[in-house]
Each structure stands twice: as structure tokens, then as C-alpha cells.
PDB file of N, CA and C in Angstrom:
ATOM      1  N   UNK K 359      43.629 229.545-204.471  1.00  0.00           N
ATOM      2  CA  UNK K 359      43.929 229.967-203.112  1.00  0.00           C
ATOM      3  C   UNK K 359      43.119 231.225-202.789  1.00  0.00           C
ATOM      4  N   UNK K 360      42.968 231.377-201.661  1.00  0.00           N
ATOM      5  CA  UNK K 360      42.356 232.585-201.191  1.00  0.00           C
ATOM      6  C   UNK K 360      42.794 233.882-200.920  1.00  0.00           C
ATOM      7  N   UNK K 361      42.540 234.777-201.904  1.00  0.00           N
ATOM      8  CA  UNK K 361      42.861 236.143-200.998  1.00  0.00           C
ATOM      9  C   UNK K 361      42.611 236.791-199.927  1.00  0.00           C
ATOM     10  N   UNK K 362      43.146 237.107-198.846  1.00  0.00           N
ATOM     11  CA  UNK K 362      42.523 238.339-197.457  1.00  0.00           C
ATOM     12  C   UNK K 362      42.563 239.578-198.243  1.00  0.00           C
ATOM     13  N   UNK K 363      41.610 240.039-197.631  1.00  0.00           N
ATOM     14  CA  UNK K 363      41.283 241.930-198.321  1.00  0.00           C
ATOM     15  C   UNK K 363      41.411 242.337-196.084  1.00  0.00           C
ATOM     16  N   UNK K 364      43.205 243.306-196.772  1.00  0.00           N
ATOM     17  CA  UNK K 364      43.706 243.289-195.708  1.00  0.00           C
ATOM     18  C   UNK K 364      42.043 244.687-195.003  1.00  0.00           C
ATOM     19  N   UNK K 365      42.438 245.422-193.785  1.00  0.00           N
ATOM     20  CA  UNK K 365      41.731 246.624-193.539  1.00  0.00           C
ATOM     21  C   UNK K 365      41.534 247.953-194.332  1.00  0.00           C
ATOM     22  N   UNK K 366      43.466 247.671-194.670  1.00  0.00           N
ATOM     23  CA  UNK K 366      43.977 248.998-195.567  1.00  0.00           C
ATOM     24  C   UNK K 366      43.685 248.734-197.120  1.00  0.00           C
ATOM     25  N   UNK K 367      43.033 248.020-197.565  1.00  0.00           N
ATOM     26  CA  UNK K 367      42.540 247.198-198.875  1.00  0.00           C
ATOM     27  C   UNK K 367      43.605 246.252-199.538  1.00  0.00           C
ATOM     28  N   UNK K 368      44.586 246.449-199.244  1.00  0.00           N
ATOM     29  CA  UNK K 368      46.045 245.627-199.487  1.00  0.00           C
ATOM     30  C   UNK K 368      45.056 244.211-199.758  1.00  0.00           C
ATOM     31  N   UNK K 369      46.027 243.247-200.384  1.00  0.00           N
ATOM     32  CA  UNK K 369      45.450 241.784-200.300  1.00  0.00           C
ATOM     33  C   UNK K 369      46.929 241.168-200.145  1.00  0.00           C
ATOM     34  N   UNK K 370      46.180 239.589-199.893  1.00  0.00           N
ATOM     35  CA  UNK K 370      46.980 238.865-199.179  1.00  0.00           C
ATOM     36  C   UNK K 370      46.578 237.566-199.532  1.00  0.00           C
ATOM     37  N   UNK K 371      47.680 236.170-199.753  1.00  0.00           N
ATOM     38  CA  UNK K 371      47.044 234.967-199.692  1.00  0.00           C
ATOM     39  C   UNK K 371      47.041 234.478-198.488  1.00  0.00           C
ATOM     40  N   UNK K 372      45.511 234.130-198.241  1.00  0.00           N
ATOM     41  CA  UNK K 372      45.336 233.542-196.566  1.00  0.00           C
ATOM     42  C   UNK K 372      46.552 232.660-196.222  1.00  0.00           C
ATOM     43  N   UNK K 373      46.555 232.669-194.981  1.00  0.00           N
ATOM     44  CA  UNK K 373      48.122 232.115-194.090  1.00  0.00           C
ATOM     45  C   UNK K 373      47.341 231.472-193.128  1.00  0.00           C
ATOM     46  N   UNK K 374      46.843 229.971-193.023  1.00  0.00           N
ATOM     47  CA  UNK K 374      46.855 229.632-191.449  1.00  0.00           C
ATOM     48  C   UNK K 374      47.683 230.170-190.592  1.00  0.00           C
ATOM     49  N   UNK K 375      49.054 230.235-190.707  1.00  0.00           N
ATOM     50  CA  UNK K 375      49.965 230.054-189.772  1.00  0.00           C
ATOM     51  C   UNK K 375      49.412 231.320-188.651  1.00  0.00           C
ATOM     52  N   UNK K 376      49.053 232.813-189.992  1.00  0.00           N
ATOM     53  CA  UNK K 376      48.876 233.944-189.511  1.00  0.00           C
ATOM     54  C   UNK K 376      47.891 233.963-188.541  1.00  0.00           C
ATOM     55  N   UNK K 377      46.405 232.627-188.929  1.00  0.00           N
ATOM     56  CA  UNK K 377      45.972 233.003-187.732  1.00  0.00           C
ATOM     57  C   UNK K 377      46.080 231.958-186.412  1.00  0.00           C
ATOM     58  N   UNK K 378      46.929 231.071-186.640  1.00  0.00           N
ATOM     59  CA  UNK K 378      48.035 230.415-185.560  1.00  0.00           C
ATOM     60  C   UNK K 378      48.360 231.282-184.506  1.00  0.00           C
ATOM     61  N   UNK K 379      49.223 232.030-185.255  1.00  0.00           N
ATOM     62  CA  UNK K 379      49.467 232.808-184.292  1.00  0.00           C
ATOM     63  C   UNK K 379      49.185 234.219-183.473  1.00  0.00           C
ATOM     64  N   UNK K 380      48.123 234.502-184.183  1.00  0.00           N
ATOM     65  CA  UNK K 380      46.726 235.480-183.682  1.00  0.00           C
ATOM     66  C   UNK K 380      46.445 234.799-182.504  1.00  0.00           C
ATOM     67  N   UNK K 381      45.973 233.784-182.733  1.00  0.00           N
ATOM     68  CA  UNK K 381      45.442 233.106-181.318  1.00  0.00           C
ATOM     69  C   UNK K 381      46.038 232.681-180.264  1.00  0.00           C
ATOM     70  N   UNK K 382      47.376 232.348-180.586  1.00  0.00           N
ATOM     71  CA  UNK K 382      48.194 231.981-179.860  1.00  0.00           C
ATOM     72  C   UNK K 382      48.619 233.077-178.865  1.00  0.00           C
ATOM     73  N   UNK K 383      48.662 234.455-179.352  1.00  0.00           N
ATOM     74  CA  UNK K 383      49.103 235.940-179.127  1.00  0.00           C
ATOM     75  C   UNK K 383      47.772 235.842-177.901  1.00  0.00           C
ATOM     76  N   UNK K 384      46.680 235.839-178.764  1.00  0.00           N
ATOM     77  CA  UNK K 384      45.275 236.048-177.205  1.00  0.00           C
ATOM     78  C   UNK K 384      45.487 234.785-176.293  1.00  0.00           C
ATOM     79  N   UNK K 385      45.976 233.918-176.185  1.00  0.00           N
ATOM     80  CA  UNK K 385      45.827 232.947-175.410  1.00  0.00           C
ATOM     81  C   UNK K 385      47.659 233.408-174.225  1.00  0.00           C
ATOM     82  N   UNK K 386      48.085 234.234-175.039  1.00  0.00           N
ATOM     83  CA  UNK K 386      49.436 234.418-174.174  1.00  0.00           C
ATOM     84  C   UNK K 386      49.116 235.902-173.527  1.00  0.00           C
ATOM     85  N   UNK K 387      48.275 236.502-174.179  1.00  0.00           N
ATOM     86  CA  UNK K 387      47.892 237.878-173.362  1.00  0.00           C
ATOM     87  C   UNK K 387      47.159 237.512-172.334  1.00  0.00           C
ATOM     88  N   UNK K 388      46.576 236.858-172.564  1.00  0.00           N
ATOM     89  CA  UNK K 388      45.528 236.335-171.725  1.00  0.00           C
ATOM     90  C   UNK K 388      46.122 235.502-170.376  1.00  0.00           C
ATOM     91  N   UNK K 389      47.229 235.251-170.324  1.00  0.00           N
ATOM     92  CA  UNK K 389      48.278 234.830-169.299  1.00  0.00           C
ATOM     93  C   UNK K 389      47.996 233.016-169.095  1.00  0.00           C
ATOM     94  N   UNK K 390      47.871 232.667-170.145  1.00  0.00           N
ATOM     95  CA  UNK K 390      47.549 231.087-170.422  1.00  0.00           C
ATOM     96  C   UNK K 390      48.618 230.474-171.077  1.00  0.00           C
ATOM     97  N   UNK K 391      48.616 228.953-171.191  1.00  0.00           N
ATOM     98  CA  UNK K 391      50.005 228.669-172.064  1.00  0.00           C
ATOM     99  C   UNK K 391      49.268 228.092-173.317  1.00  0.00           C
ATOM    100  N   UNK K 392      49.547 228.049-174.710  1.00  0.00           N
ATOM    101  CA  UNK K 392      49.055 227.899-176.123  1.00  0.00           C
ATOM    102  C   UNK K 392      49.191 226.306-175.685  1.00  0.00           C
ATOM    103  N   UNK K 393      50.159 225.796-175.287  1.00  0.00           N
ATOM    104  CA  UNK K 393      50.133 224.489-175.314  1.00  0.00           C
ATOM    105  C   UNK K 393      49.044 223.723-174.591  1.00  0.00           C
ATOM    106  N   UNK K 394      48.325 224.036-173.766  1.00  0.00           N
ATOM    107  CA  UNK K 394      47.671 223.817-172.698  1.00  0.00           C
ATOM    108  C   UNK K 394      45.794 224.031-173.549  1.00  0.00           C
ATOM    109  N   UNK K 395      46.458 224.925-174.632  1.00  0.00           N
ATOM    110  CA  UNK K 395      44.851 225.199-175.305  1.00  0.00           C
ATOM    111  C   UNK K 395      44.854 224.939-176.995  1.00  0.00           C
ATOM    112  N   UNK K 396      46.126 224.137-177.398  1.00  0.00           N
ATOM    113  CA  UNK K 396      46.279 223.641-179.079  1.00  0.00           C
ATOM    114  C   UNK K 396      45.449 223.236-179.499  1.00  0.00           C
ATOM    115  N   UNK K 397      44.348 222.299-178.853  1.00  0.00           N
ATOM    116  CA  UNK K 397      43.037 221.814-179.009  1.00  0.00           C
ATOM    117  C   UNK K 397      42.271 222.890-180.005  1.00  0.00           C
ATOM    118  N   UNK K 398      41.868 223.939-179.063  1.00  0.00           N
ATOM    119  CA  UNK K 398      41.207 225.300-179.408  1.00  0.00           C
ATOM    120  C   UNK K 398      41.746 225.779-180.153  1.00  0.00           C
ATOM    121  N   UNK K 399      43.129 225.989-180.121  1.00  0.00           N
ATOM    122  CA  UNK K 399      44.188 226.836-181.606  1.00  0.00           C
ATOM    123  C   UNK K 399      43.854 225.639-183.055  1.00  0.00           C
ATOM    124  N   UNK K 400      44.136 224.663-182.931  1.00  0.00           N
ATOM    125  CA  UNK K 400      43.774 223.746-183.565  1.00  0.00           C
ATOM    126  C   UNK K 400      42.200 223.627-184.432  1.00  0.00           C
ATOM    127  N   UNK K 401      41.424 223.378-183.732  1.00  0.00           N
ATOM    128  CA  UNK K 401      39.965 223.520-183.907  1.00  0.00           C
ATOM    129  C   UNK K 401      39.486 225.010-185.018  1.00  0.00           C
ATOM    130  N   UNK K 402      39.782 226.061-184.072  1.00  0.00           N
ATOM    131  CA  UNK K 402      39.453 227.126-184.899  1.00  0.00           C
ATOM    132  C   UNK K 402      40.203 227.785-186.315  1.00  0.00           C
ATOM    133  N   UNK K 403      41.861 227.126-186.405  1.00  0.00           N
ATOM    134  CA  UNK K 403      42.156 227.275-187.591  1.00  0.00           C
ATOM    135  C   UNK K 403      41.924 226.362-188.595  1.00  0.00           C
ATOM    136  N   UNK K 404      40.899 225.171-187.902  1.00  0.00           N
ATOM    137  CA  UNK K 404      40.629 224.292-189.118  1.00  0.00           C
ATOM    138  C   UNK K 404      39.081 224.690-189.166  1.00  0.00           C
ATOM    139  N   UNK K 405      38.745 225.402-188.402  1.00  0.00           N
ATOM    140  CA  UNK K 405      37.633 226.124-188.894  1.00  0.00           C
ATOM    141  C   UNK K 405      37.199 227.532-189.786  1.00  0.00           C
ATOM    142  N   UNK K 406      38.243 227.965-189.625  1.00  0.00           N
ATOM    143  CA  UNK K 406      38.391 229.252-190.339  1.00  0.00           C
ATOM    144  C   UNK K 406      38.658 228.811-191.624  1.00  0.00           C
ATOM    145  N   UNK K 407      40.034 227.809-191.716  1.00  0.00           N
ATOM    146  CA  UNK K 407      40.395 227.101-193.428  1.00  0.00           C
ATOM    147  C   UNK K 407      38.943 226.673-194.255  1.00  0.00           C
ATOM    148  N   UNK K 408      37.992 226.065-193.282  1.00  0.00           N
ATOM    149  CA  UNK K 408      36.808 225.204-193.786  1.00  0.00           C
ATOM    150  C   UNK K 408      36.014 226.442-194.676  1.00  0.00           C
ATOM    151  N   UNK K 409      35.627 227.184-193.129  1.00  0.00           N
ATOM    152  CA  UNK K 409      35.022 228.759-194.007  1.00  0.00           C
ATOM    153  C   UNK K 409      35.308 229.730-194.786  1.00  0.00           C
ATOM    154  N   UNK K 410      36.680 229.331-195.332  1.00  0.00           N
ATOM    155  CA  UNK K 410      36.920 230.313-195.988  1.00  0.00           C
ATOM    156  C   UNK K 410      37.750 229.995-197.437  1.00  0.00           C
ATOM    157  N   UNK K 411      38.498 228.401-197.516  1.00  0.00           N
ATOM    158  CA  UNK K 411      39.145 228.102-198.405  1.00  0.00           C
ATOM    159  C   UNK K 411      38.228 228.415-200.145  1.00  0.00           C
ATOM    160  N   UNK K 412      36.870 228.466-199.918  1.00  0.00           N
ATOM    161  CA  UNK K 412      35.961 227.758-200.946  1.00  0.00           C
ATOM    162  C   UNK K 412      35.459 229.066-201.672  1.00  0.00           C
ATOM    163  N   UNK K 413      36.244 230.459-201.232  1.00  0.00           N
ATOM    164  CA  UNK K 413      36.204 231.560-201.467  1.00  0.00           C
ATOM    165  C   UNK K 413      37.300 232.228-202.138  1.00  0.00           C
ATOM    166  N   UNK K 414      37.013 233.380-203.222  1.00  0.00           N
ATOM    167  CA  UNK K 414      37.955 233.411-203.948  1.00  0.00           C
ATOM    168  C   UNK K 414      38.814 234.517-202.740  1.00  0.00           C
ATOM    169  N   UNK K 415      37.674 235.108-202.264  1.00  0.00           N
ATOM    170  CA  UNK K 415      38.263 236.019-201.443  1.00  0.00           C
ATOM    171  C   UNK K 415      37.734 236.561-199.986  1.00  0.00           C
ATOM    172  N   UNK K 416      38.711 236.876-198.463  1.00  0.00           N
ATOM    173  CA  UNK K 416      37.434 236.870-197.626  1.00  0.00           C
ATOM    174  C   UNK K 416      38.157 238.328-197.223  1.00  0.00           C
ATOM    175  N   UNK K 417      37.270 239.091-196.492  1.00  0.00           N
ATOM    176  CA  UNK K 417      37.936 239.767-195.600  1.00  0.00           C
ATOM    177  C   UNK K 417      38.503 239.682-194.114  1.00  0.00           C
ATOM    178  N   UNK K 418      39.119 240.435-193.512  1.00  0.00           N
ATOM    179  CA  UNK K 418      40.132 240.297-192.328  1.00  0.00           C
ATOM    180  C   UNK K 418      38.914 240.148-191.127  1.00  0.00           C
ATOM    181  N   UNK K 419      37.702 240.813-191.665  1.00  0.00           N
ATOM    182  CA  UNK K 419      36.656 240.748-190.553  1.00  0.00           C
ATOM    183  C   UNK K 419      35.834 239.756-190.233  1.00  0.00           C
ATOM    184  N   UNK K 420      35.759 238.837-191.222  1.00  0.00           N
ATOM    185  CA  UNK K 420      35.116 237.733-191.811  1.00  0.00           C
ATOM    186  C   UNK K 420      36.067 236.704-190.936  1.00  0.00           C
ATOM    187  N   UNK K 421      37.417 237.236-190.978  1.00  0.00           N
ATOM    188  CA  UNK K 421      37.894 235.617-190.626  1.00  0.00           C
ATOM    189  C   UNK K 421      38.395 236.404-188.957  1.00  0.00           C
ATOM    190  N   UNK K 422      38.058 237.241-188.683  1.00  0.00           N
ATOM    191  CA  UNK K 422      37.643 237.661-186.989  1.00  0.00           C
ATOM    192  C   UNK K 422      36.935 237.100-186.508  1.00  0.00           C
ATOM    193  N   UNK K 423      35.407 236.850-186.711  1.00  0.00           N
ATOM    194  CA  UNK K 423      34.030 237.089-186.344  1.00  0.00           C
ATOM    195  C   UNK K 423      34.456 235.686-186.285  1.00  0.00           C
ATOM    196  N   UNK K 424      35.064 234.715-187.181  1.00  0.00           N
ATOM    197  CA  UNK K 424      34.857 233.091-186.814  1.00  0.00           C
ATOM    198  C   UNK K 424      35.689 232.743-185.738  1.00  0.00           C
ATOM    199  N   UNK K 425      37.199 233.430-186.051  1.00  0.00           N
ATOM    200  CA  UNK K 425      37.427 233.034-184.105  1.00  0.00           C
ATOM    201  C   UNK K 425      37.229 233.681-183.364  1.00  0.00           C
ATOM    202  N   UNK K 426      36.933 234.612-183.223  1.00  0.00           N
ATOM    203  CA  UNK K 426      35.710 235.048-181.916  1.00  0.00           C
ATOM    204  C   UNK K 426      34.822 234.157-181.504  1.00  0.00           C
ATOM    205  N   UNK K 427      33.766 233.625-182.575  1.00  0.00           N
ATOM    206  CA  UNK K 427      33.239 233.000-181.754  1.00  0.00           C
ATOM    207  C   UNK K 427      33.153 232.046-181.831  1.00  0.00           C
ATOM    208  N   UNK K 428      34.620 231.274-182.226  1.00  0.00           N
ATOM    209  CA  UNK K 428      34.946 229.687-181.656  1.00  0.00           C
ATOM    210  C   UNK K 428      36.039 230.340-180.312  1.00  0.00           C
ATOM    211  N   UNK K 429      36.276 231.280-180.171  1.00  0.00           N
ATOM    212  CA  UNK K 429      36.955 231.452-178.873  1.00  0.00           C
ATOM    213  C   UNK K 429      36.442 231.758-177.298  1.00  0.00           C
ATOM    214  N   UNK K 430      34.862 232.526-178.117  1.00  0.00           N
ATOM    215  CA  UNK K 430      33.883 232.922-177.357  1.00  0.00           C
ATOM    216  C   UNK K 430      32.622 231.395-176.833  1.00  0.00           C
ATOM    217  N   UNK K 431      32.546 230.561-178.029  1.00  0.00           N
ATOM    218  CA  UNK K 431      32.365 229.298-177.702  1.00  0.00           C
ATOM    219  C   UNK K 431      33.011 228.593-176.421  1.00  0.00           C
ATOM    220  N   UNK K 432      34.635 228.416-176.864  1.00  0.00           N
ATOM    221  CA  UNK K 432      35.260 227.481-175.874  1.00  0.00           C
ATOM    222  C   UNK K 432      34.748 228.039-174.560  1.00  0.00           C
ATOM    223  N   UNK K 433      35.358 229.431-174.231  1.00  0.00           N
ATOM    224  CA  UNK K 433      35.423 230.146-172.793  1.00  0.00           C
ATOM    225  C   UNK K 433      33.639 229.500-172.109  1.00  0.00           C
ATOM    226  N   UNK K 434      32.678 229.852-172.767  1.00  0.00           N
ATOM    227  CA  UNK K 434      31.208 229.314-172.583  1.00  0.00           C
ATOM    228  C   UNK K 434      31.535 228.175-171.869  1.00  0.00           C
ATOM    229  N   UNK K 435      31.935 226.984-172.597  1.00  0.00           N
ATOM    230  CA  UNK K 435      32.187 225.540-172.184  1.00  0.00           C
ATOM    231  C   UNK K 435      32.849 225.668-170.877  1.00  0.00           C
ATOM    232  N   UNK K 436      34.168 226.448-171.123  1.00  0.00           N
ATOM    233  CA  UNK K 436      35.378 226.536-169.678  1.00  0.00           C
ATOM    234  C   UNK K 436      34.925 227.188-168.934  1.00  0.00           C
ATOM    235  N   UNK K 437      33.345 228.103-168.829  1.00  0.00           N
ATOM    236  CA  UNK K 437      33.315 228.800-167.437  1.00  0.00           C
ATOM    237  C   UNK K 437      34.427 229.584-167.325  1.00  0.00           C
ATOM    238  N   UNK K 438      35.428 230.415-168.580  1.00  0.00           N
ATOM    239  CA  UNK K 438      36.111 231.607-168.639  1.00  0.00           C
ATOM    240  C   UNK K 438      35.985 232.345-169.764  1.00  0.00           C
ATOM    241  N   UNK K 439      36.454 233.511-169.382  1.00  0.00           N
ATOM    242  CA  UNK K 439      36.504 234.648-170.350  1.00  0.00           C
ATOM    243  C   UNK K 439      37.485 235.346-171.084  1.00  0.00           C
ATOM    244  N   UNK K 440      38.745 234.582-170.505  1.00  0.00           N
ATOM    245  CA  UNK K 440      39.650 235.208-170.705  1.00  0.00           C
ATOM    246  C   UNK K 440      40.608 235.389-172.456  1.00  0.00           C
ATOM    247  N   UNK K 441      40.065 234.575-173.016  1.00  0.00           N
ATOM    248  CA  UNK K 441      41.069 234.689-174.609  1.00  0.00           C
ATOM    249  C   UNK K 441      40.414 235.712-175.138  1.00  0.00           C
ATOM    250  N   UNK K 442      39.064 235.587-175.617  1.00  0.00           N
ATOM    251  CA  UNK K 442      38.910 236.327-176.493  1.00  0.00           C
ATOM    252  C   UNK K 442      38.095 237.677-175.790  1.00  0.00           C
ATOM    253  N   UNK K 443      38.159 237.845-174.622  1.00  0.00           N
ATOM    254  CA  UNK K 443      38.881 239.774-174.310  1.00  0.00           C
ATOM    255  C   UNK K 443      39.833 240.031-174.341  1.00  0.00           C
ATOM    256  N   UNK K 444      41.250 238.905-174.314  1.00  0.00           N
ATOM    257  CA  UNK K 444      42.261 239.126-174.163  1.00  0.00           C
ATOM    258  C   UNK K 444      42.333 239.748-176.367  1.00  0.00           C
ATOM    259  N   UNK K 445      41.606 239.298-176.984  1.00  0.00           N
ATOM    260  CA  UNK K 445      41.546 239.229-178.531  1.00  0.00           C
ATOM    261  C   UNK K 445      41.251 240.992-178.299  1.00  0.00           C
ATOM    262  N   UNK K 446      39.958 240.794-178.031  1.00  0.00           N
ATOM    263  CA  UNK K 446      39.008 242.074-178.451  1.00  0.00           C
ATOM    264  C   UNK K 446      39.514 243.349-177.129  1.00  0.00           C
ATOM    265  N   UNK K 447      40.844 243.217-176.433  1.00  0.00           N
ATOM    266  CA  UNK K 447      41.866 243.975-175.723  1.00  0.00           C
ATOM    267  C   UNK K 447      42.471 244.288-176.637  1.00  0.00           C
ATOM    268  N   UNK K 448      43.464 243.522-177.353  1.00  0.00           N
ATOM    269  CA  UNK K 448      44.246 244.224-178.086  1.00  0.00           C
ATOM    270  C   UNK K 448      43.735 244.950-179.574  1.00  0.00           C
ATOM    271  N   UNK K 449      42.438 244.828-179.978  1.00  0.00           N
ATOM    272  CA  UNK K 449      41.701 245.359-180.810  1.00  0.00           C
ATOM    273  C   UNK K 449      41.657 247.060-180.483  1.00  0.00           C
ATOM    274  N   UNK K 450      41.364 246.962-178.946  1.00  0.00           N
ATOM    275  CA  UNK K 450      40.887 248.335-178.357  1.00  0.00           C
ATOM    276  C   UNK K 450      42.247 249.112-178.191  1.00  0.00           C
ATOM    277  N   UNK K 451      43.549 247.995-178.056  1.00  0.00           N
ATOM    278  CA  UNK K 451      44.592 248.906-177.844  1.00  0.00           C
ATOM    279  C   UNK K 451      44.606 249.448-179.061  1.00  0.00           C
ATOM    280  N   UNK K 452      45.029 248.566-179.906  1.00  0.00           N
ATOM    281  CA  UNK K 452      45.356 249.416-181.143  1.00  0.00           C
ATOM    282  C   UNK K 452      44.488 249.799-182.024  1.00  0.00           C
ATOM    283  N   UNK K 453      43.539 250.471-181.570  1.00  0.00           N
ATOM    284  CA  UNK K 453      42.694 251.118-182.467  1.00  0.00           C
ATOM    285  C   UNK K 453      41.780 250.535-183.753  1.00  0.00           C
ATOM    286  N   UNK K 454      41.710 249.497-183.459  1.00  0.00           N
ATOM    287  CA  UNK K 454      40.732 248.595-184.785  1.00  0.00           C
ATOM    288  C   UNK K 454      39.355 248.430-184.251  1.00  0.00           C
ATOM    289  N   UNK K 455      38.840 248.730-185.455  1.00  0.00           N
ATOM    290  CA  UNK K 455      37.595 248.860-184.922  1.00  0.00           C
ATOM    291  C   UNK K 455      36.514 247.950-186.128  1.00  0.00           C
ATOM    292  N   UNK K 456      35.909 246.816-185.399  1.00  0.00           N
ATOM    293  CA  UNK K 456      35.403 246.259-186.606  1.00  0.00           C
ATOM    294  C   UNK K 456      33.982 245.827-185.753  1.00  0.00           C
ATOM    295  N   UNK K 457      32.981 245.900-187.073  1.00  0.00           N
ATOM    296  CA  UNK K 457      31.305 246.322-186.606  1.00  0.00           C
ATOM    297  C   UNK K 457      31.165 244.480-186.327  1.00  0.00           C
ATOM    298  N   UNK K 458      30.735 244.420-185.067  1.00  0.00           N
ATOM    299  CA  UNK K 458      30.472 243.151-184.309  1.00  0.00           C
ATOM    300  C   UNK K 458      28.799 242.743-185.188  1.00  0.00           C
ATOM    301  N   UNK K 459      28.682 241.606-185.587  1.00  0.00           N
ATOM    302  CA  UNK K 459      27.801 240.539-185.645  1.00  0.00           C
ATOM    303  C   UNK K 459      26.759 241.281-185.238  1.00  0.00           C
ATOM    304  N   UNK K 460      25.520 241.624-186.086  1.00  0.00           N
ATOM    305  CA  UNK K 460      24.615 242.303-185.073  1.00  0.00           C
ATOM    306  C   UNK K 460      24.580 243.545-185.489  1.00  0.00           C
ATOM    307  N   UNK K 461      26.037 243.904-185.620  1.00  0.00           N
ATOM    308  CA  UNK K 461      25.343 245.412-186.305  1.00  0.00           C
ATOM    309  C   UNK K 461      26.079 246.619-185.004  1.00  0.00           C
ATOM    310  N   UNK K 462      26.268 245.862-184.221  1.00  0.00           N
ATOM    311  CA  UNK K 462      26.552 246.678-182.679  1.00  0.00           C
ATOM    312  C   UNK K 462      28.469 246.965-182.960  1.00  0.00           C
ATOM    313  N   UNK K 463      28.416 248.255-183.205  1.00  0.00           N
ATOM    314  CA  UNK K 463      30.449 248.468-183.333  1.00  0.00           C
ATOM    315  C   UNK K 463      31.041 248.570-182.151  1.00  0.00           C
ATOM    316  N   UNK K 464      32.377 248.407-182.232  1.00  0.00           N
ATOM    317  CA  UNK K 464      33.062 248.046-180.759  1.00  0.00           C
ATOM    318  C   UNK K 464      33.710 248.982-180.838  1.00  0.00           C
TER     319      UNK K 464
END
């Protein structure tokens, strides 16, 4: 099974559920209904499992950066923006700060 290497270095065995409901959280900040977007909740936690099961261990940023941008994907397709600022909103509320793809920190 996989460990998360939490921010605070803590570890953790990866939890779909956990990021179930990560997304589910941006898709409800975002003033949308989860049911209406399970497809996308769906999709990206079987994408994150794919990228990350085959690892002994990933970090919390690692398994960010993939739904970001399967969230940043969908919105592309939908002609909206709204989940994953609604994601990278509550990043800014609470003070997390993780170096974006690129090299560019948020």
C-alpha cells in the first residue's frame, strides 16, 4: 500500500475516500452539486489511484498537481472555471502553499 508524506512530514496510508472528498469539498465551494459532476469525482480518483498505487510512497503535492489538472482539464472542456479555483481558494485561505508545475509558487 501506499504511503502519503503528509506537509507536516507525518505519513499516512493513501485513502481514496480522502481524495473523494477533497473534490467533492471544491465542487461544493464552488456552488455546484457533486452529484451532477461524479463523472469528474470519479475519473480523477481513479486517476490519482493509477498514479500513485505503484509507489511505495507519494507526497500530498504529487497527488494535488494530478487533480488540478484533471479538474483544470474538465473546466477547459465545460467552458468553466469554477472547481478548481474553488480548490486553489481554499489553498489561499488556509495558508498552503505548494510550488505549482513549472516552478511558479502560489
Amino acid at each position: 500500500m501506499t504511503d502519503v508524506i503528509k506537509r507536516n512530514g507525518k505519513r499516512e496510508q493513501f485513502s481514496e475516500q480522502k481524495v473523494k472528498n477533497s473534490i467533492e469539498s471544491a465542487i461544493k465551494d464552488a456552488g455546484l452539486n457533486p452529484q451532477q459532476k461524479s463523472g469528474l469525482i470519479n475519473n480523477t480518483v481513479n486517476d490519482v489511484k493509477q498514479q500513485v498505487m505503484n509507489k511505495n510512497e507519494v507526497r500530498t503535492n504529487e497527488i494535488r498537481d494530478i487533480v488540478i489538472d484533471d479538474l483544470d482539464q474538465d473546466e477547459e472542456q465545460a467552458g468553466e472555471t469554477t472547481v478548481g479555483q474553488a480548490w486553489r481558494n481554499y489553498e489561499e485561505e488556509h495558508g498552503i502553499i505548494y510550488e505549482e508545475k513549472g516552478g511558479r509558487r502560489r
